[in-house]
Short mmCIF file of C-alpha atoms in Angstrom, two decimals:
data_model
loop_
_atom_site.label_atom_id
_atom_site.label_comp_id
_atom_site.label_asym_id
_atom_site.label_seq_id
_atom_site.Cartn_x
_atom_site.Cartn_y
_atom_site.Cartn_z
CA MET A 1 -36.86 34.06 -55.40
CA GLN A 2 -39.86 35.89 -54.37
CA TYR A 3 -41.65 38.58 -56.99
CA ILE A 4 -45.23 39.90 -57.08
CA SER A 5 -47.37 38.96 -59.67
CA LYS A 6 -48.83 41.39 -62.74
CA GLN A 7 -52.03 41.64 -61.46
CA GLU A 8 -50.82 42.97 -58.02
CA SER A 9 -48.35 45.41 -59.79
CA ALA A 10 -51.26 46.76 -61.49
CA ARG A 11 -53.08 47.00 -58.77
CA ILE A 12 -50.08 48.94 -56.68
CA LYS A 13 -49.95 51.42 -59.84
CA ARG A 14 -53.45 51.70 -59.36
CA ASP A 15 -53.71 52.42 -55.73
CA VAL A 16 -50.64 55.16 -55.77
CA ALA A 17 -52.15 57.11 -58.83
CA ASN A 18 -55.58 56.99 -56.81
CA LYS A 19 -53.64 57.85 -53.76
CA THR A 20 -55.60 54.94 -51.98
CA ASN A 21 -54.53 51.99 -49.96
CA SER A 22 -55.98 48.62 -50.12
CA LYS A 23 -55.16 45.21 -49.02
CA PRO A 24 -52.78 42.68 -50.90
CA LEU A 25 -54.16 40.72 -53.44
CA ALA A 26 -54.23 36.60 -52.43
CA GLY A 27 -51.44 35.03 -54.15
CA GLY A 28 -49.96 38.56 -55.37
CA GLY A 29 -46.68 37.47 -53.41
CA ILE A 30 -45.24 34.59 -55.63
CA CYS A 31 -42.36 32.57 -54.42
CA ALA A 32 -40.81 30.87 -57.27
CA PHE A 33 -37.55 28.36 -57.89
CA PHE A 34 -35.86 28.61 -60.98
CA ILE A 35 -33.08 26.70 -62.38
CA TYR A 36 -30.33 28.49 -65.26
CA ASP A 37 -27.88 26.84 -66.99
CA THR A 38 -24.02 28.40 -67.00
CA ASN A 39 -25.16 30.82 -69.25
CA LEU A 40 -28.32 32.17 -67.41
CA LYS A 41 -30.51 30.53 -69.76
CA GLN A 42 -33.75 29.59 -67.58
CA LEU A 43 -34.28 26.24 -68.08
CA ALA A 44 -36.82 25.30 -65.38
CA LYS A 45 -39.29 27.69 -63.13
CA HIS A 46 -41.72 26.51 -60.57
CA ASP A 47 -43.93 28.52 -58.24
CA ILE A 48 -44.36 27.03 -54.89
CA LYS A 49 -47.83 25.73 -54.13
CA LEU A 50 -49.25 27.05 -50.36
CA ASN A 51 -51.83 24.87 -49.75
CA GLU A 52 -53.23 26.78 -47.02
CA ALA A 53 -56.75 29.27 -46.55
CA ASP A 54 -57.78 28.27 -50.24
CA GLY A 55 -54.91 30.06 -51.73
CA ASN A 56 -55.40 33.28 -50.09
CA THR A 57 -51.55 33.65 -49.22
CA TRP A 58 -48.61 36.11 -49.80
CA CYS A 59 -45.23 34.61 -50.13
CA ASN A 60 -43.08 37.20 -48.72
CA GLY A 61 -39.42 35.82 -48.83
CA VAL A 62 -37.36 32.73 -49.15
CA ARG A 63 -35.56 31.88 -46.38
CA GLY A 64 -33.28 29.00 -47.69
CA VAL A 65 -32.35 26.75 -50.68
CA ALA A 66 -30.59 23.78 -49.95
CA ARG A 67 -29.98 20.30 -51.69
CA VAL A 68 -31.07 16.89 -50.53
CA LYS A 69 -28.24 14.02 -49.99
CA GLY A 70 -28.70 11.01 -52.46
CA GLN A 71 -31.66 12.41 -54.20
CA ASP A 72 -32.13 15.10 -57.36
CA ALA A 73 -34.30 17.12 -54.97
CA ILE A 74 -34.04 20.64 -53.47
CA LEU A 75 -35.58 21.96 -50.08
CA PHE A 76 -36.92 25.49 -50.23
CA SER A 77 -37.61 27.15 -47.22
CA LEU A 78 -40.11 30.68 -47.37
CA SER A 79 -42.21 32.50 -45.26
CA TYR A 80 -46.09 33.57 -46.05
CA TYR A 81 -48.99 35.18 -44.30
CA LEU A 82 -52.97 35.08 -45.14
CA THR A 83 -54.41 37.68 -46.88
CA GLY A 84 -57.48 37.87 -45.16
CA LYS A 85 -55.77 38.72 -41.92
CA PRO A 86 -55.10 42.28 -40.70
CA LEU A 87 -52.34 43.78 -41.99
CA ALA A 88 -49.49 44.94 -39.37
CA LYS A 89 -50.58 48.66 -38.21
CA LYS A 90 -47.01 49.35 -36.44
CA PRO A 91 -43.48 48.17 -37.53
CA ASP A 92 -42.92 46.18 -34.22
CA ASP A 93 -46.33 43.92 -35.76
CA ILE A 94 -44.63 43.10 -38.97
CA GLY A 95 -43.82 39.60 -38.76
CA LYS A 96 -46.38 38.80 -36.28
CA GLY A 97 -48.60 35.66 -37.62
CA TRP A 98 -46.54 34.80 -40.51
CA ARG A 99 -45.95 31.22 -41.38
CA TYR A 100 -43.34 28.98 -42.59
CA VAL A 101 -43.25 26.37 -44.90
CA THR A 102 -40.19 24.32 -46.08
CA ALA A 103 -41.32 22.33 -49.72
CA LEU A 104 -39.42 19.48 -51.27
CA PHE A 105 -38.74 20.05 -55.11
CA LYS A 106 -37.78 17.12 -57.20
CA LEU A 107 -35.88 17.39 -60.10
CA ARG A 108 -35.61 15.46 -62.93
CA GLU A 109 -34.21 15.67 -66.58
CA GLN A 110 -36.35 14.28 -69.86
CA ASP A 111 -35.12 14.99 -73.66
CA GLY A 112 -32.83 17.48 -72.60
CA LYS A 113 -35.77 19.72 -70.65
CA VAL A 114 -35.60 19.99 -66.49
CA PHE A 115 -38.72 19.22 -64.72
CA ILE A 116 -39.55 20.56 -61.29
CA GLU A 117 -42.08 18.59 -58.98
CA GLN A 118 -43.21 19.63 -55.50
CA ASP A 119 -43.97 17.05 -53.44
CA ASP A 120 -45.56 17.24 -50.16
CA ALA A 121 -46.19 13.89 -49.45
CA CYS A 122 -43.22 13.64 -46.62
CA LEU A 123 -43.08 17.00 -45.29
CA LYS A 124 -46.90 18.02 -45.95
CA ASN A 125 -47.98 21.73 -47.06
CA PRO A 126 -48.57 23.36 -44.89
CA ASN A 127 -45.46 22.44 -42.33
CA GLN A 128 -44.59 24.77 -39.84
CA LEU A 129 -40.81 23.63 -40.99
CA GLY A 130 -39.09 27.28 -40.82
CA ASP A 131 -35.82 26.24 -41.84
CA LEU A 132 -33.60 23.73 -44.09
CA ALA A 133 -32.28 21.66 -40.77
CA ALA A 134 -35.66 20.98 -39.31
CA ALA A 135 -37.16 19.83 -43.42
CA ARG A 136 -33.73 17.65 -43.26
CA LYS A 137 -34.68 15.92 -39.94
CA ALA A 138 -38.41 15.51 -41.11
CA LEU A 139 -37.31 13.81 -44.36
CA THR A 140 -35.13 11.60 -42.39
CA THR A 141 -38.37 10.22 -40.28
CA CYS A 142 -40.24 9.43 -44.08
CA ALA A 143 -37.15 7.76 -45.22
CA ALA A 144 -36.68 5.58 -42.42
CA PRO A 145 -38.49 2.32 -42.59
CA GLN A 146 -41.88 1.81 -40.88
CA PRO A 147 -43.18 -0.63 -38.15
CA LYS A 148 -45.50 -2.92 -39.31
#
């Protein structure tokens, strides 16, 4: 899911009360992966790390989630933008300059607890893999034996 940080929420409330307009806070838009049990009890959560622009990013949407065949892993595809860039001035400009990344999350269980680890070794981060199919194809390249 995508949500805003506590700091961003406070900034928005302050700006609305003061009738001012300001830029989004770096890291104020967060995309996270949650795992729940059958009773909707949260078992694990992991905020995706966006390794671009020293964290001056705003995650603005989850595009897809899929399992990885043969692994205890999930692909998580999302969009984001850099907070140091100018915001769209017209509705037609929304989405221009957005970035896309698909991350690999490895899942493991230990002592009855679920752990999520972001693994950027194969897909890299940032990677511009904007959909799950492209990420699956990239994963097969990493899994293939490398020539000596």
